[in-house]
Amino acid sequence: MSEKYLMALDQGTTSSRCIIFDRSGNIKALAQKEFEQYYPKPGYVEHNPMEIWSSELSVTMEAMAVMGVKCEDIEAIGITNQRETTILWDKNTGEPVYNAIVWQCRRTAGMIDEIVSAGHSDKIRKITGLVPDAYFSASKIKWILDNVEGARERAEKGDILFGTVDTWLIWKLTKGKVFVTDYTNASRTMLYDIHKLEWSKELLDIFDIPKCILPKVMPSSCIYGYTDESILGGRIAIAAAAGDQQAALFGQCCFEKGDVKNTYGTGSFILMNTGKDPIDSSNGLLTTIAAGLDEKPDYALEGSVFVAGASVQWLRDSMRMLKNAAQSEEYADEVSDSAGVYVVPAFTGMGAPYWNQYARGSIFGITRGCKKEHFIRATLESIAYQSYDVFKAMEEDAGVNITELKVDGGASANNFLMKFQSDITGCTVKRPKCIETTALGAAYLAGLATGYYSDRNEIRKNYNLGREFDPSFSEDKRNELLKGWNRAVKAALLWADDQN
Ligand code: ADP
């Protein structure tokens, strides 16, 4: 019997990708295509759902063509996607009702303020595990129903469907036969009861959303349906769907309670598997559903840092201190410390555990001796300090001691940053050989659904360590550095709070 492959469709915020993996998790083909970002007004971010679909379809065909495989060579497809992004379309014609409203879009911030003022925060938090915010799908759905002429009437008649990007892609791949989402994506809509595992009638009423537009929610790893023959020329099982961060947690083999991963991209997304018990955070973290195989899913705690790798982009593009992101490592290594300089890159406010939307970027401790190298080093260190703050919050919420951290994402390539992260947290930092963990997670979930893999242990054997970083700071040194960081954050927050 010839070897079969797993295909991951990785639909991200700026590009659509298709990666074909072999059984050992090696990349056999990769195709990627960027698509247009639309900014119709300040703070508004949209995508065209048809461009999401066509870019994803074209990279899928490209990856198959480059590798020379046919549909029968592909065991199954796993989908992973930008989360929360909201699409409404006509179920009869397949035409989108409006552009996709992207997770970053702030147009519904005022709607959320009203919901908070009406006293719904605790309820939302208890039912969905989320902090009320325009980030999640609920207010975006309501915005489309309220602002597109005729949309609400058509929705109430049952002619409109809502989906996050996974749902949209599955519906398109099956030519409208399958209308589903998975637990992880549902848990980011702010409409899903993560404890009872059902759409919350109470929240649907608050947001005035008709239940008939919502997809059926299923586990992240199961066969939802098959690609229609007219799409790729054959039938392939669509056997997994998971939001990007949850897929990365799975791709990093964080299967056990207490396992943690950090993805260092534009921002940093830190997730901890908390097993069958959802943990209610007292420190501003989110409770969400992790990708798994069972009807009864695992849960995760999530904390995000808004600006991580983006601070390096800022050094490169706005400060013009770097030619490329990788150069930041060389500069940081040229000095033995940051000369007491602390950068707080709160360009868009601060996320967990501070949650201050008025904080802004600040720099402290500059003396006459501060050079560009110190400045760059302090910026990289700030990525690690911000992640440290989320780990501390997680340790407190979960009542555990984190000893090991799995890392991925573009900025995890920076060895200085990874070593400093290890030093400042006191954890061992493990970077896998293949940092495409998001796509890998979706592929693994699909392979488990069809029996291609017998169980998670088989997948664990695929984990290939690229490099490990061990802590070497003394307790005193760590404490001293952290004291400086805490002072810097305190000062940045004071500056924000004192503005009126
Ligand atoms: P995203 O998926 O959010 O677009 P990626 O995982 O592709 O992000 O990572 C890109 C980010 O990582 C950019 O913000 C970039 O500045 C940063 N980055 C990439 N390489 C390095 C590096 N060697 N050192 C530090 N930051 C880096």
Coordinates of C-alpha atoms and ligand atoms in Angstrom, one line a residue:
M1 CA 0.0 0.0 0.0
S2 CA 1.4 3.4 -0.9
E3 CA 1.9 6.0 1.7
K4 CA -0.9 8.5 2.3
Y5 CA -0.5 12.1 3.4
L6 CA -2.3 14.5 5.7
M7 CA -3.3 17.9 4.4
A8 CA -3.7 21.0 6.6
L9 CA -5.6 24.1 5.4
D10 CA -4.2 26.9 7.5
Q11 CA -6.4 30.0 6.9
G12 CA -4.7 32.9 8.7
T13 CA -5.3 36.6 9.1
T14 CA -3.0 37.7 6.3
S15 CA -2.5 34.6 4.2
S16 CA -4.0 31.2 3.2
R17 CA -1.7 28.2 3.3
C18 CA -1.9 24.5 2.5
I19 CA 0.7 22.1 4.0
I20 CA 0.9 18.5 3.1
F21 CA 2.6 16.3 5.8
D22 CA 3.8 12.7 5.8
R23 CA 3.1 10.3 8.7
S24 CA 6.1 11.5 10.7
G25 CA 5.0 15.1 10.5
N26 CA 7.5 16.2 7.8
I27 CA 6.5 18.9 5.4
K28 CA 6.2 17.4 1.9
A29 CA 4.6 20.5 0.2
L30 CA 3.7 24.0 1.2
A31 CA 1.8 26.7 -0.7
Q32 CA 0.9 30.1 0.5
K33 CA -1.0 33.1 -0.8
E34 CA -1.6 36.5 0.8
F35 CA -4.9 38.2 0.3
E36 CA -6.3 41.7 0.6
Q37 CA -6.9 43.4 3.9
Y38 CA -9.7 46.1 3.8
Y39 CA -9.7 49.0 6.2
P40 CA -12.9 50.9 5.3
K41 CA -12.6 53.2 8.3
P42 CA -10.1 53.7 11.2
G43 CA -10.4 50.7 13.4
Y44 CA -12.4 48.7 10.9
V45 CA -10.8 45.5 9.4
E46 CA -12.5 43.3 6.8
H47 CA -11.7 40.4 4.4
N48 CA -13.7 39.4 1.4
P49 CA -15.0 35.8 2.1
M50 CA -14.7 34.9 -1.5
E51 CA -11.0 35.8 -1.5
I52 CA -10.6 33.7 1.7
W53 CA -12.1 30.8 -0.2
S54 CA -10.4 31.3 -3.5
S55 CA -6.9 31.8 -2.0
E56 CA -7.4 28.7 0.2
L57 CA -8.6 26.7 -2.8
S58 CA -5.7 27.8 -5.0
V59 CA -3.0 27.0 -2.5
T60 CA -4.6 23.6 -2.0
M61 CA -4.4 22.9 -5.7
E62 CA -0.9 24.3 -5.9
A63 CA 0.4 22.1 -3.1
M64 CA -1.1 19.0 -4.6
A65 CA 0.3 19.9 -8.1
V66 CA 3.8 20.7 -6.8
M67 CA 3.9 17.4 -5.0
G68 CA 2.1 15.5 -7.8
V69 CA -0.5 13.9 -5.5
K70 CA -4.1 13.1 -6.2
C71 CA -7.1 13.2 -3.9
E72 CA -6.8 9.4 -3.2
D73 CA -3.2 10.1 -1.9
I74 CA -4.6 12.3 0.8
E75 CA -5.9 10.6 3.9
A76 CA -7.8 13.5 5.3
I77 CA -8.0 17.3 5.5
G78 CA -7.6 19.3 8.8
I79 CA -8.6 22.9 8.9
T80 CA -7.1 25.5 11.2
N81 CA -8.1 29.2 11.0
Q82 CA -7.9 32.7 12.2
R83 CA -10.4 32.8 15.1
E84 CA -13.5 34.9 15.8
T85 CA -13.7 36.4 12.3
T86 CA -17.3 36.5 11.3
I87 CA -19.0 35.6 8.0
L88 CA -22.7 35.6 7.2
W89 CA -23.9 34.2 3.8
D90 CA -27.1 33.3 1.9
K91 CA -27.7 29.6 2.2
N92 CA -29.4 29.4 -1.2
T93 CA -26.9 31.3 -3.3
G94 CA -23.7 31.0 -1.2
E95 CA -23.3 34.8 -1.5
P96 CA -21.8 36.6 1.5
V97 CA -24.2 39.1 3.1
Y98 CA -21.3 41.4 3.9
N99 CA -17.5 41.2 4.1
A100 CA -16.0 39.1 6.8
I101 CA -15.5 41.2 10.0
V102 CA -12.1 40.3 11.2
W103 CA -11.2 39.6 14.8
Q104 CA -9.1 42.8 15.0
C105 CA -12.0 45.0 14.0
R106 CA -13.1 47.5 16.7
R107 CA -16.4 48.7 15.2
T108 CA -18.5 47.1 17.9
A109 CA -16.6 48.5 20.9
G110 CA -19.5 50.8 21.7
M111 CA -22.0 47.9 21.5
I112 CA -19.8 46.0 24.0
D113 CA -19.7 49.1 26.3
E114 CA -23.5 49.1 26.4
I115 CA -23.6 45.3 27.2
V116 CA -21.1 45.9 30.0
S117 CA -23.1 48.9 31.3
A118 CA -26.3 46.8 31.3
G119 CA -24.5 44.5 33.8
H120 CA -24.0 41.4 31.6
S121 CA -20.3 41.0 32.1
D122 CA -20.4 38.3 34.9
K123 CA -23.0 36.3 33.0
I124 CA -20.8 36.4 29.8
R125 CA -17.8 35.4 31.7
K126 CA -19.5 32.5 33.5
I127 CA -21.1 31.1 30.4
T128 CA -18.4 31.6 27.8
G129 CA -15.2 32.0 29.8
L130 CA -14.5 35.2 27.9
V131 CA -14.1 38.8 28.9
P132 CA -16.8 40.9 27.0
D133 CA -15.0 42.4 24.0
A134 CA -15.5 43.4 20.4
Y135 CA -12.8 40.8 19.6
F136 CA -15.3 37.9 19.7
S137 CA -17.9 37.1 17.1
A138 CA -21.2 37.9 18.9
S139 CA -21.2 41.7 18.5
K140 CA -19.9 41.3 14.9
I141 CA -22.9 39.1 13.9
K142 CA -25.3 41.6 15.5
W143 CA -23.6 44.4 13.6
I144 CA -24.2 42.7 10.2
L145 CA -27.8 41.8 11.1
D146 CA -28.5 45.4 12.2
N147 CA -26.6 47.3 9.4
V148 CA -27.1 45.3 6.2
E149 CA -30.5 46.0 4.7
G150 CA -32.9 43.1 4.9
A151 CA -30.3 40.8 6.6
R152 CA -32.3 40.4 9.8
E153 CA -35.5 39.5 8.0
R154 CA -33.7 37.0 5.8
A155 CA -31.9 35.5 8.8
E156 CA -35.2 35.1 10.7
K157 CA -36.7 33.3 7.6
G158 CA -33.8 30.9 7.8
D159 CA -32.0 32.0 4.6
I160 CA -28.8 33.2 6.3
L161 CA -26.0 31.2 7.8
F162 CA -23.2 32.3 10.2
G163 CA -19.8 30.8 10.4
T164 CA -16.3 31.4 11.5
V165 CA -13.8 30.7 8.8
D166 CA -13.7 26.9 9.5
T167 CA -17.4 26.7 8.9
W168 CA -17.3 28.8 5.7
L169 CA -14.5 26.6 4.3
I170 CA -16.2 23.3 5.2
W171 CA -19.5 24.6 3.7
K172 CA -17.7 25.6 0.5
L173 CA -15.6 22.4 0.2
T174 CA -18.8 20.2 0.6
K175 CA -20.8 22.5 -1.8
G176 CA -23.1 23.5 0.9
K177 CA -23.8 20.0 2.3
V178 CA -22.2 20.3 5.7
F179 CA -22.8 23.2 8.1
V180 CA -20.7 22.7 11.2
T181 CA -18.1 24.2 13.5
D182 CA -15.9 22.7 16.2
Y183 CA -15.8 23.3 20.0
T184 CA -12.7 25.5 19.8
N185 CA -14.1 27.9 17.3
A186 CA -17.6 27.9 18.9
S187 CA -15.9 28.8 22.2
R188 CA -14.6 32.1 20.7
T189 CA -18.0 33.4 19.5
M190 CA -19.1 34.6 23.0
L191 CA -22.4 32.8 22.3
Y192 CA -21.4 29.3 23.3
D193 CA -21.9 27.8 26.8
I194 CA -18.5 26.1 27.3
H195 CA -19.8 24.1 30.3
K196 CA -23.1 22.8 28.9
L197 CA -21.6 22.5 25.4
E198 CA -24.6 24.2 23.7
W199 CA -25.4 27.6 22.2
S200 CA -26.5 29.9 25.0
K201 CA -30.2 30.9 24.6
E202 CA -29.6 33.7 27.2
L203 CA -26.7 35.2 25.2
L204 CA -28.5 34.8 21.9
D205 CA -31.3 36.9 23.4
I206 CA -29.0 39.5 24.7
F207 CA -27.3 39.9 21.3
D208 CA -30.6 39.4 19.5
I209 CA -29.3 36.7 17.2
P210 CA -31.7 34.0 15.8
K211 CA -30.5 30.5 16.6
C212 CA -31.3 29.1 13.2
I213 CA -28.2 30.9 11.7
L214 CA -25.8 28.9 13.9
P215 CA -23.9 25.8 12.8
K216 CA -23.9 22.4 14.6
V217 CA -21.0 22.2 17.0
M218 CA -18.8 19.0 16.9
P219 CA -15.5 17.8 18.3
S220 CA -12.3 19.1 16.7
S221 CA -11.3 15.7 15.5
C222 CA -14.1 13.8 13.6
I223 CA -15.2 13.3 10.0
Y224 CA -17.6 16.2 9.2
G225 CA -18.0 15.2 5.5
Y226 CA -16.1 14.9 2.2
T227 CA -14.9 17.4 -0.4
D228 CA -17.4 17.6 -3.3
E229 CA -15.9 15.9 -6.4
S230 CA -16.3 19.1 -8.4
I231 CA -13.9 21.0 -6.1
L232 CA -10.6 19.0 -6.1
G233 CA -11.6 16.2 -8.5
G234 CA -12.2 13.6 -5.8
R235 CA -13.5 13.0 -2.3
I236 CA -11.3 13.7 0.7
A237 CA -12.5 13.3 4.2
I238 CA -12.7 16.6 6.1
A239 CA -11.7 15.3 9.5
A240 CA -10.6 18.2 11.8
A241 CA -11.2 21.8 12.5
A242 CA -9.6 23.9 15.3
G243 CA -8.9 27.6 15.9
D244 CA -5.2 28.5 15.2
Q245 CA -4.0 28.8 18.8
Q246 CA -5.7 25.6 19.9
A247 CA -4.3 23.7 16.9
A248 CA -0.8 25.0 17.9
L249 CA -1.3 23.7 21.4
F250 CA -2.2 20.2 19.9
G251 CA 0.6 20.4 17.3
Q252 CA 3.1 21.0 20.2
C253 CA 1.8 17.7 21.8
C254 CA 0.5 19.7 24.9
F255 CA -1.9 16.8 25.6
E256 CA -1.5 16.8 29.4
K257 CA -3.0 19.0 32.1
G258 CA -0.4 21.7 32.9
D259 CA 1.3 21.7 29.4
V260 CA 1.9 25.2 28.1
K261 CA 2.9 26.7 24.8
N262 CA 3.7 30.2 23.7
T263 CA 3.4 31.3 20.0
Y264 CA 5.6 34.4 19.4
G265 CA 4.1 36.1 16.3
T266 CA 2.8 39.6 15.9
G267 CA 1.4 39.2 19.4
S268 CA 2.1 36.3 21.8
F269 CA -0.6 33.7 22.6
I270 CA 0.0 31.6 25.6
L271 CA -2.2 28.6 26.3
M272 CA -2.2 26.0 29.1
N273 CA -4.0 22.7 28.8
T274 CA -6.1 22.4 32.0
G275 CA -7.6 19.0 31.3
K276 CA -11.3 18.3 31.8
D277 CA -11.7 21.1 34.3
P278 CA -12.4 24.6 33.0
I279 CA -10.5 27.1 35.3
D280 CA -12.1 30.4 36.1
S281 CA -9.4 33.0 36.0
S282 CA -9.0 35.6 38.7
N283 CA -6.2 37.3 36.8
G284 CA -7.8 38.4 33.5
L285 CA -7.1 35.2 31.5
L286 CA -9.7 33.6 29.2
T287 CA -11.1 30.1 29.7
T288 CA -11.5 28.4 26.4
I289 CA -11.9 24.9 24.9
A290 CA -8.8 23.0 23.8
A291 CA -8.8 20.9 20.6
G292 CA -9.4 17.2 21.4
L293 CA -10.9 14.0 20.3
D294 CA -13.7 13.5 22.7
E295 CA -17.3 14.5 23.0
K296 CA -16.3 15.9 26.4
P297 CA -13.5 18.3 25.5
D298 CA -10.4 19.5 27.3
Y299 CA -10.2 23.1 28.4
A300 CA -7.4 25.7 28.3
L301 CA -6.4 29.0 29.9
E302 CA -5.4 31.6 27.5
G303 CA -3.5 34.9 27.8
S304 CA -2.4 37.2 25.1
V305 CA 0.2 39.8 24.7
F306 CA -0.8 42.3 22.0
V307 CA 2.6 43.4 20.9
A308 CA 5.4 40.8 20.7
G309 CA 7.1 40.3 17.3
A310 CA 5.4 43.5 16.3
S311 CA 7.8 45.4 18.5
V312 CA 10.7 44.1 16.4
Q313 CA 8.9 45.2 13.2
W314 CA 8.6 48.6 14.9
L315 CA 12.4 48.7 15.5
R316 CA 12.9 47.7 11.9
D317 CA 10.3 49.8 10.0
S318 CA 9.6 52.9 12.3
M319 CA 12.8 53.3 14.3
R320 CA 14.9 52.0 11.4
M321 CA 17.4 50.4 13.8
L322 CA 17.4 47.0 12.0
K323 CA 17.6 45.7 8.4
N324 CA 15.6 42.6 9.3
A325 CA 14.0 41.0 12.4
A326 CA 16.8 38.4 12.8
Q327 CA 19.4 41.2 13.2
S328 CA 17.8 42.0 16.6
E329 CA 19.5 38.9 18.0
E330 CA 23.0 40.0 16.8
Y331 CA 22.6 43.5 18.4
A332 CA 21.2 42.1 21.7
D333 CA 24.2 39.7 21.9
E334 CA 26.7 42.6 21.6
V335 CA 25.9 43.9 25.0
S336 CA 25.9 42.1 28.3
D337 CA 22.7 43.6 29.6
S338 CA 20.1 46.3 28.7
A339 CA 21.9 49.0 30.9
G340 CA 18.9 49.4 33.1
V341 CA 16.6 50.3 30.1
Y342 CA 13.0 48.9 30.1
V343 CA 10.7 49.2 27.0
V344 CA 7.0 48.7 27.6
P345 CA 5.7 48.2 24.1
A346 CA 2.0 48.9 25.0
F347 CA 1.3 50.4 21.6
T348 CA -2.3 49.3 21.6
G349 CA -2.9 49.1 25.4
M350 CA -1.9 46.2 27.6
G351 CA -3.6 42.8 27.6
A352 CA -3.5 40.1 30.3
P353 CA -3.1 40.5 33.2
Y354 CA -3.3 44.3 33.2
W355 CA -6.1 45.0 30.7
N356 CA -5.6 48.7 30.2
Q357 CA -6.7 49.9 26.8
Y358 CA -5.2 53.4 27.4
A359 CA -1.6 52.4 28.1
R360 CA 0.9 53.3 25.5
G361 CA 4.4 52.5 24.6
S362 CA 6.9 53.8 27.2
I363 CA 10.7 53.6 27.8
F364 CA 12.3 54.0 31.2
G365 CA 15.8 54.1 32.7
I366 CA 17.7 55.8 29.8
T367 CA 21.1 57.2 30.8
R368 CA 23.7 58.9 28.6
G369 CA 25.4 55.4 28.2
C370 CA 22.3 53.9 26.4
K371 CA 23.2 52.7 22.9
K372 CA 21.1 51.3 20.1
E373 CA 22.2 47.8 21.2
H374 CA 20.7 48.3 24.7
F375 CA 17.5 49.7 23.2
I376 CA 17.1 46.7 20.9
R377 CA 18.0 44.2 23.7
A378 CA 15.4 45.9 26.0
T379 CA 12.8 45.6 23.4
L380 CA 13.4 41.8 23.0
E381 CA 13.4 41.5 26.7
S382 CA 10.0 43.2 26.9
I383 CA 8.5 40.3 24.9
A384 CA 9.8 37.8 27.5
Y385 CA 8.7 40.0 30.5
Q386 CA 5.2 40.3 29.1
S387 CA 5.0 36.6 28.6
Y388 CA 6.3 36.1 32.1
D389 CA 3.4 38.1 33.5
V390 CA 0.9 35.8 31.7
F391 CA 2.7 32.7 33.1
K392 CA 2.6 34.0 36.6
A393 CA -1.2 34.7 36.2
M394 CA -1.6 31.2 34.8
E395 CA 0.4 29.6 37.7
E396 CA -1.8 31.4 40.2
D397 CA -5.1 30.5 38.4
A398 CA -4.2 26.9 37.9
G399 CA -2.3 26.4 41.1
V400 CA 0.6 24.8 39.3
N401 CA 4.3 25.5 38.8
I402 CA 5.2 25.8 35.1
T403 CA 8.6 24.1 34.5
E404 CA 8.5 23.7 30.8
L405 CA 7.4 25.9 27.9
K406 CA 7.0 24.9 24.3
V407 CA 7.5 27.7 21.8
D408 CA 6.8 28.4 18.2
G409 CA 5.9 31.3 15.9
G410 CA 8.2 33.6 13.8
A411 CA 10.0 35.3 16.8
S412 CA 10.8 32.0 18.5
A413 CA 13.6 31.8 15.9
N414 CA 15.4 34.4 18.1
N415 CA 17.9 32.5 20.3
F416 CA 18.6 35.5 22.5
L417 CA 14.9 35.9 23.2
M418 CA 14.4 32.2 23.9
K419 CA 17.3 32.1 26.3
F420 CA 16.2 35.2 28.1
Q421 CA 12.6 33.8 28.3
S422 CA 14.1 30.7 30.0
D423 CA 16.2 32.8 32.4
I424 CA 13.4 35.1 33.4
T425 CA 10.8 32.4 34.0
G426 CA 13.2 29.7 35.3
C427 CA 11.6 27.3 32.9
T428 CA 13.1 25.0 30.2
V429 CA 12.1 26.4 26.8
K430 CA 11.7 23.8 24.1
R431 CA 11.6 24.8 20.4
P432 CA 10.6 22.0 18.0
K433 CA 12.4 21.5 14.6
C434 CA 9.2 22.2 12.8
I435 CA 7.7 25.5 14.0
E436 CA 4.6 25.0 11.7
T437 CA 2.8 23.6 14.7
T438 CA -0.6 25.2 13.9
A439 CA -0.9 23.3 10.6
L440 CA 0.7 20.2 12.2
G441 CA -2.0 20.3 15.0
A442 CA -4.8 20.3 12.4
A443 CA -3.2 17.5 10.4
Y444 CA -2.7 15.4 13.6
L445 CA -6.4 15.9 14.6
A446 CA -7.5 14.8 11.1
G447 CA -5.2 11.8 11.2
L448 CA -6.6 10.7 14.6
A449 CA -10.2 11.0 13.3
T450 CA -9.7 8.6 10.4
G451 CA -7.5 6.1 12.3
Y452 CA -4.4 7.0 10.4
Y453 CA -2.8 7.4 13.8
S454 CA -4.0 5.0 16.5
D455 CA -3.6 7.4 19.4
R456 CA -1.8 10.5 20.8
N457 CA 1.2 8.4 21.8
E458 CA 2.0 7.7 18.2
I459 CA 1.9 11.4 17.5
R460 CA 4.1 12.1 20.5
K461 CA 6.8 10.1 18.8
N462 CA 6.9 12.6 16.0
Y463 CA 7.8 15.5 18.3
N464 CA 11.3 16.6 17.2
L465 CA 13.1 18.9 19.5
G466 CA 15.1 21.6 17.6
R467 CA 16.7 23.3 20.5
E468 CA 16.3 23.5 24.3
F469 CA 17.1 26.5 26.4
D470 CA 17.8 26.1 30.1
P471 CA 17.7 28.9 32.8
S472 CA 21.0 30.1 34.3
F473 CA 20.1 33.3 36.2
S474 CA 20.4 33.3 40.0
E475 CA 17.2 33.9 42.0
D476 CA 18.6 37.4 43.0
K477 CA 19.3 38.4 39.4
R478 CA 15.9 37.4 38.2
N479 CA 14.2 39.2 41.1
E480 CA 16.2 42.3 40.5
L481 CA 15.4 42.4 36.7
L482 CA 11.7 41.7 37.4
K483 CA 11.6 44.4 40.0
G484 CA 12.7 46.9 37.3
W485 CA 10.1 45.6 34.8
N486 CA 7.3 45.8 37.4
R487 CA 8.3 49.4 38.1
A488 CA 8.2 50.2 34.4
V489 CA 4.8 48.7 33.9
K490 CA 3.5 50.5 37.0
A491 CA 4.8 53.8 35.6
A492 CA 3.3 53.2 32.2
L493 CA -0.1 52.4 33.7
L494 CA 0.1 55.5 35.9
W495 CA 0.8 57.6 32.8
A496 CA -2.3 56.1 31.2
D497 CA -4.6 56.5 34.2
D498 CA -3.5 60.0 34.9
Q499 CA -4.5 61.4 31.5
N500 CA -7.8 63.0 32.6
Ligands
ADP1 P1 2.0 36.2 12.5 O1 1.6 34.8 12.3 O2 1.4 36.9 13.7 O3 2.0 37.0 11.2 P2 4.7 35.0 12.5 O4 4.7 33.8 13.4 O5 4.9 34.9 11.1 O6 3.6 36.1 12.9 O7 6.0 35.9 13.1 C1 6.3 37.1 12.6 C2 6.7 38.1 13.7 O8 7.9 37.6 14.3 C3 7.0 39.5 13.1 O9 6.4 40.4 14.0 C4 8.5 39.6 13.2 O10 8.9 40.9 13.6 C5 8.9 38.6 14.3 N1 10.2 37.9 14.0 C6 10.5 37.1 12.9 N2 11.7 36.7 13.0 C7 12.3 37.2 14.2 C8 13.5 37.1 14.8 N3 14.5 36.3 14.3 N4 13.7 37.8 16.0 C9 12.7 38.5 16.5 N5 11.5 38.6 15.9 C10 11.3 38.0 14.8

